[in-house]
PDB file of C-alpha atoms in Angstrom:
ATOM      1  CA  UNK A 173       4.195   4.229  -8.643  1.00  0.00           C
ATOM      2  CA  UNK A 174       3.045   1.550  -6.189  1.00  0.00           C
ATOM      3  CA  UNK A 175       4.595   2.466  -2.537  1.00  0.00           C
ATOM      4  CA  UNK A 176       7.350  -0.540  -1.460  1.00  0.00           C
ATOM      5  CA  UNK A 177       7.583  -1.740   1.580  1.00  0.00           C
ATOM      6  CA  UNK A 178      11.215  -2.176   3.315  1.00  0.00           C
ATOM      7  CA  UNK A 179      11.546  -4.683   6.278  1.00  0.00           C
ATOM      8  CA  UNK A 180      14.934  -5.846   7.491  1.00  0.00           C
ATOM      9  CA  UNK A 181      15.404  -8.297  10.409  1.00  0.00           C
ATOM     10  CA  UNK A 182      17.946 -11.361  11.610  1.00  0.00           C
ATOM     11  CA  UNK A 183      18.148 -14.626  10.474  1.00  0.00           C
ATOM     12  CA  UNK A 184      21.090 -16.978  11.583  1.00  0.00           C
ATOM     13  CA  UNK A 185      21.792 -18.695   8.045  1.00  0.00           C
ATOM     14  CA  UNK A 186      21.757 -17.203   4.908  1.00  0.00           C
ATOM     15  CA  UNK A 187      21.824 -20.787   3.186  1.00  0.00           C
ATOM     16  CA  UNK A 188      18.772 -21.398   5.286  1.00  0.00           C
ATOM     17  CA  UNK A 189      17.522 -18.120   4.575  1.00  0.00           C
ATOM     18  CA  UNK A 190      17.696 -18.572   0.723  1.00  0.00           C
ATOM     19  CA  UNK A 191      16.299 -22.010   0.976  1.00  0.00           C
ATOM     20  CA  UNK A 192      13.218 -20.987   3.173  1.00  0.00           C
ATOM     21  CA  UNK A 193      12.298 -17.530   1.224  1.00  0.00           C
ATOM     22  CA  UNK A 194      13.956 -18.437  -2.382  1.00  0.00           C
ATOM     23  CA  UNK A 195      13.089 -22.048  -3.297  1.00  0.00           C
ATOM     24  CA  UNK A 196       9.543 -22.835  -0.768  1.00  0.00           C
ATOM     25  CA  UNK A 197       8.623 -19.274  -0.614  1.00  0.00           C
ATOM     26  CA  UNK A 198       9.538 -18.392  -4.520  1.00  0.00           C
ATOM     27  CA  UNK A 199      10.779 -14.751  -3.188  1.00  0.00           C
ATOM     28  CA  UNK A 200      13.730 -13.589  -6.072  1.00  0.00           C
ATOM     29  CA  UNK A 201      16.945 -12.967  -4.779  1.00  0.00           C
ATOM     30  CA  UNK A 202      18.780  -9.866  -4.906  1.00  0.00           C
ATOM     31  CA  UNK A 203      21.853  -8.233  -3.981  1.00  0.00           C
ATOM     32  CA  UNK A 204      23.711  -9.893  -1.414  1.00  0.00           C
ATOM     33  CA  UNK A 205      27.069  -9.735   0.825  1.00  0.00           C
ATOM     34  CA  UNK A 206      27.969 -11.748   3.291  1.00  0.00           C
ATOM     35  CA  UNK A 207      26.560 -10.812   5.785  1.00  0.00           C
ATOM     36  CA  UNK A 208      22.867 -10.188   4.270  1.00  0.00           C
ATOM     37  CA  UNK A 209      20.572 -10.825   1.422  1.00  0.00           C
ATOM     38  CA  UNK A 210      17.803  -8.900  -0.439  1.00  0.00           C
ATOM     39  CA  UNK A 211      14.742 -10.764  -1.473  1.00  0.00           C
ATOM     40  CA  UNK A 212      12.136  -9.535  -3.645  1.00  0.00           C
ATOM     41  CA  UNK A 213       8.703 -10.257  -1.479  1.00  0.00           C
ATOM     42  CA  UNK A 214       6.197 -10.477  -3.619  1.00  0.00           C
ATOM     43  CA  UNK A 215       6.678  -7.046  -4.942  1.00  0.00           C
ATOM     44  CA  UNK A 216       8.571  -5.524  -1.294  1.00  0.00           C
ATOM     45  CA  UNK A 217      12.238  -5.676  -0.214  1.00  0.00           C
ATOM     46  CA  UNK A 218      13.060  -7.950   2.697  1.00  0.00           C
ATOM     47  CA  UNK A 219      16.539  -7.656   3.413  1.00  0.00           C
ATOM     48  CA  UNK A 220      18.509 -10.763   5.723  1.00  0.00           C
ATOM     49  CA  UNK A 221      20.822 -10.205   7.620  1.00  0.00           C
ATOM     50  CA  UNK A 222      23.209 -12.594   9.630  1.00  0.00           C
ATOM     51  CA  UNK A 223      22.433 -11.521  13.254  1.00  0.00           C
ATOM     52  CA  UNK A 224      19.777 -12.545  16.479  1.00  0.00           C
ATOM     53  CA  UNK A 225      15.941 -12.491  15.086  1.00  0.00           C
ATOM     54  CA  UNK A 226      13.670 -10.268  17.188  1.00  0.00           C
ATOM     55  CA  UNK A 227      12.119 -11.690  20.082  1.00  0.00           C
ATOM     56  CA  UNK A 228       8.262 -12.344  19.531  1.00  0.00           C
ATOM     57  CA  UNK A 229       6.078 -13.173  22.224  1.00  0.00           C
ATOM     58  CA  UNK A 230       2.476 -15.078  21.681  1.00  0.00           C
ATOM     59  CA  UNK A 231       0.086 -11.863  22.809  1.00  0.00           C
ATOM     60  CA  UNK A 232      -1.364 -11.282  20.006  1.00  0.00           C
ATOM     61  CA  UNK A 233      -5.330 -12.997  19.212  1.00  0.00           C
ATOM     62  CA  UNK A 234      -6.430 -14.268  16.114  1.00  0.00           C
ATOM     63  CA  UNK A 235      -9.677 -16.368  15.620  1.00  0.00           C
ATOM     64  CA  UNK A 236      -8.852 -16.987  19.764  1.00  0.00           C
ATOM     65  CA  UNK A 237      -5.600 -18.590  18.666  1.00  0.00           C
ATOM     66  CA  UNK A 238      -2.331 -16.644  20.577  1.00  0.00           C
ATOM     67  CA  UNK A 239      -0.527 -15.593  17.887  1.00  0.00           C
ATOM     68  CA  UNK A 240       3.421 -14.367  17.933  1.00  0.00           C
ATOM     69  CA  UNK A 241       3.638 -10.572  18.066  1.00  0.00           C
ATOM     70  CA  UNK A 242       5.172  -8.866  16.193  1.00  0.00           C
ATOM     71  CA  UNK A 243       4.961 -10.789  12.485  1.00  0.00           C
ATOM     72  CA  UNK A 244       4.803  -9.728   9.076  1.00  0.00           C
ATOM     73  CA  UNK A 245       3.676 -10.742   6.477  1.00  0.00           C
ATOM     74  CA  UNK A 246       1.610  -9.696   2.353  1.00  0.00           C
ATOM     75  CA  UNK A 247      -1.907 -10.053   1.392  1.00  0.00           C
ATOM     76  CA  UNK A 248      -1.784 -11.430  -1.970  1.00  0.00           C
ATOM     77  CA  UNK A 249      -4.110 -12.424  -4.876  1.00  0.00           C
ATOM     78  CA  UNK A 250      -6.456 -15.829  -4.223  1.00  0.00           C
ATOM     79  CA  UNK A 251      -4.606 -17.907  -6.515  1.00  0.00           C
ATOM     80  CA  UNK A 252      -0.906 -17.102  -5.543  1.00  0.00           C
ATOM     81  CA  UNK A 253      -2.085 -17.627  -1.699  1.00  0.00           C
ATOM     82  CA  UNK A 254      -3.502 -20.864  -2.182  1.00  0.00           C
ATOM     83  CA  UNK A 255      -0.420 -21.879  -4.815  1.00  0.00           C
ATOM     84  CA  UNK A 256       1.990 -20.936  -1.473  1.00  0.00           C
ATOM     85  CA  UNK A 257      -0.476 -22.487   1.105  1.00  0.00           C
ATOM     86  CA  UNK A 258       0.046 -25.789  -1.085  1.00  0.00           C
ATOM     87  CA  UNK A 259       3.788 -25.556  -1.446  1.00  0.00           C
ATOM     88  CA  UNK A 260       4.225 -25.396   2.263  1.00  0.00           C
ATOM     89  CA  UNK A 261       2.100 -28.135   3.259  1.00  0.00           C
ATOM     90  CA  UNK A 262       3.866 -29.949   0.576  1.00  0.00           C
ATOM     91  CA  UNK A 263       6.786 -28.763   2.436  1.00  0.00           C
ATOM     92  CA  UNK A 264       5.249 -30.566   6.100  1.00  0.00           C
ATOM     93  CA  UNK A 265       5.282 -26.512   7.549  1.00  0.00           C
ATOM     94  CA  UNK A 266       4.015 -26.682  11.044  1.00  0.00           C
ATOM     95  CA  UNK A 267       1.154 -24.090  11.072  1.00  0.00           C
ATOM     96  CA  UNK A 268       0.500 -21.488  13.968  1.00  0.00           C
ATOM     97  CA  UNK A 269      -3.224 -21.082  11.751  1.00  0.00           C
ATOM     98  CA  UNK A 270      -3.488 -23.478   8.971  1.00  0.00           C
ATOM     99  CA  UNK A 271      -4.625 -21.829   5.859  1.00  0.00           C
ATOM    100  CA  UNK A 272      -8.103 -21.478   5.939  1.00  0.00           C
ATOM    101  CA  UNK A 273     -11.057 -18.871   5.850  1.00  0.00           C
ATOM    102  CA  UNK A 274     -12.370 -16.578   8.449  1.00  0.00           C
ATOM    103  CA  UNK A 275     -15.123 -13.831   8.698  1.00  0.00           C
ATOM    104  CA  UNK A 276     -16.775 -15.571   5.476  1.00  0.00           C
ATOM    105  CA  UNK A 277     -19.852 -13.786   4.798  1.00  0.00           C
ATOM    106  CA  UNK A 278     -18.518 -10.386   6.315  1.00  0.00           C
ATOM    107  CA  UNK A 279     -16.414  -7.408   5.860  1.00  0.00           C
ATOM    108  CA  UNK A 280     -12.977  -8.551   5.855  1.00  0.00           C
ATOM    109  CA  UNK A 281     -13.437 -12.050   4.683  1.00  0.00           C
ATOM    110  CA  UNK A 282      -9.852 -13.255   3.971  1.00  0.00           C
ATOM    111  CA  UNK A 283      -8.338 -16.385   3.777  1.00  0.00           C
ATOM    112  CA  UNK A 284      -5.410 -16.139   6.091  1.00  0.00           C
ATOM    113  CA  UNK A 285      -2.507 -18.632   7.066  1.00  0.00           C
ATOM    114  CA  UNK A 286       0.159 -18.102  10.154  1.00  0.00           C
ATOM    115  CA  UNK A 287       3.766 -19.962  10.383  1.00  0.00           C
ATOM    116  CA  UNK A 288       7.718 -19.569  11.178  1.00  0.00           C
ATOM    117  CA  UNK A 289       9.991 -18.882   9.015  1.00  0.00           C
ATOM    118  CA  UNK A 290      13.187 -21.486  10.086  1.00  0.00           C
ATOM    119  CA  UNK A 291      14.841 -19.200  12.523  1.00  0.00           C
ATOM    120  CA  UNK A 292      11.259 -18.375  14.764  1.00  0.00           C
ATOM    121  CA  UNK A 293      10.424 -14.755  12.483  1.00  0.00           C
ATOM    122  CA  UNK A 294       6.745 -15.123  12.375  1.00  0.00           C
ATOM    123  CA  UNK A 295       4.591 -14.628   8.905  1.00  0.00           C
ATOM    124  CA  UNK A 296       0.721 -14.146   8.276  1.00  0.00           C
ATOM    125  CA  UNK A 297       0.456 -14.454   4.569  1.00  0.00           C
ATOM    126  CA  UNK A 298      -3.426 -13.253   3.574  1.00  0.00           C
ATOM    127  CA  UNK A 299      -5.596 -13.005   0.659  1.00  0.00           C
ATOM    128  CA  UNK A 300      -9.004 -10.940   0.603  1.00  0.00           C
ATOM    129  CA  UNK A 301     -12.116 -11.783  -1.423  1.00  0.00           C
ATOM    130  CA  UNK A 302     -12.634  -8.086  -1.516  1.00  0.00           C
ATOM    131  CA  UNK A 303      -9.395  -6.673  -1.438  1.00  0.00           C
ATOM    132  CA  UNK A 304     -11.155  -2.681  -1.217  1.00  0.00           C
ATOM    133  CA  UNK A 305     -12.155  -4.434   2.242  1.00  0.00           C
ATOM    134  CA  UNK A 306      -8.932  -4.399   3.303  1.00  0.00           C
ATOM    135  CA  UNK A 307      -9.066  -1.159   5.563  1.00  0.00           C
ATOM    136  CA  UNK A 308     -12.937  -1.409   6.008  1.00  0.00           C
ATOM    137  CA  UNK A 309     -15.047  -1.754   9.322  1.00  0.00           C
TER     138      UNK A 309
END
């Protein structure tokens, strides 16, 4: 059995919510309440719930471009990164690192792309030409 992940955090609107990680992101909805909503993320549980989302400061360094820390986010096959990377610039998403390429040529190569989700929860979606580089040095 392949390990799932389980992250819950705040959002502020769980229209909003279903809009952002339902219809752009293509995420499946689950069970809901309320109060909250389960989404199946690309193969992980991310659960919604009504509430304050965690504060994230810009400390983190990608490519020397401050990034929000923390974030979350899936690597995911080439073709299903770029189909998402098209959808949201379809969708005019403001970028923190517009989809693109970085360490080409070396271990880790990985096309990588950095945004907000609507209420400020920051997301690094990736995809590896290698994906046994994943963990490598």
């Amino acid at each position: 059995m392949q390990t799932i992940f389980h992250l819950a955090f705040n959002v502020t609107n769980l229209t909003r919510a279903c809009e952002f990680y339902g219809d752009l992101l293509g995420s499946k909805q689950g069970r809901s309440t309320d109060t909250w909503v389960d989404f199946n993320f690309f193969g992980h549980q991310l659960s919604l719930h009504i509430g304050i989302p965690f504060k994230s400061e810009y400390t983190g360094v990608v490519d020397d471009i401050i990034v929000p820390m923390p974030h979350f986010g899936v690597i995911l096959p080439f073709e299903e990164w770029k189909k998402i990377a098209q959808k949201l610039k379809a969708a005019n998403t403001d970028f923190i690192i517009e989809p693109s390429l970085r360490f080409e040529g070396t271990t880790g190569e990985q096309y990588t792309m950095f945004f907000l989700d609507p209420f400020g929860n920051p997301i690094e979606l990736k995809s590896f030409s290698d994906t046994k580089q994943v963990f490598n040095t």
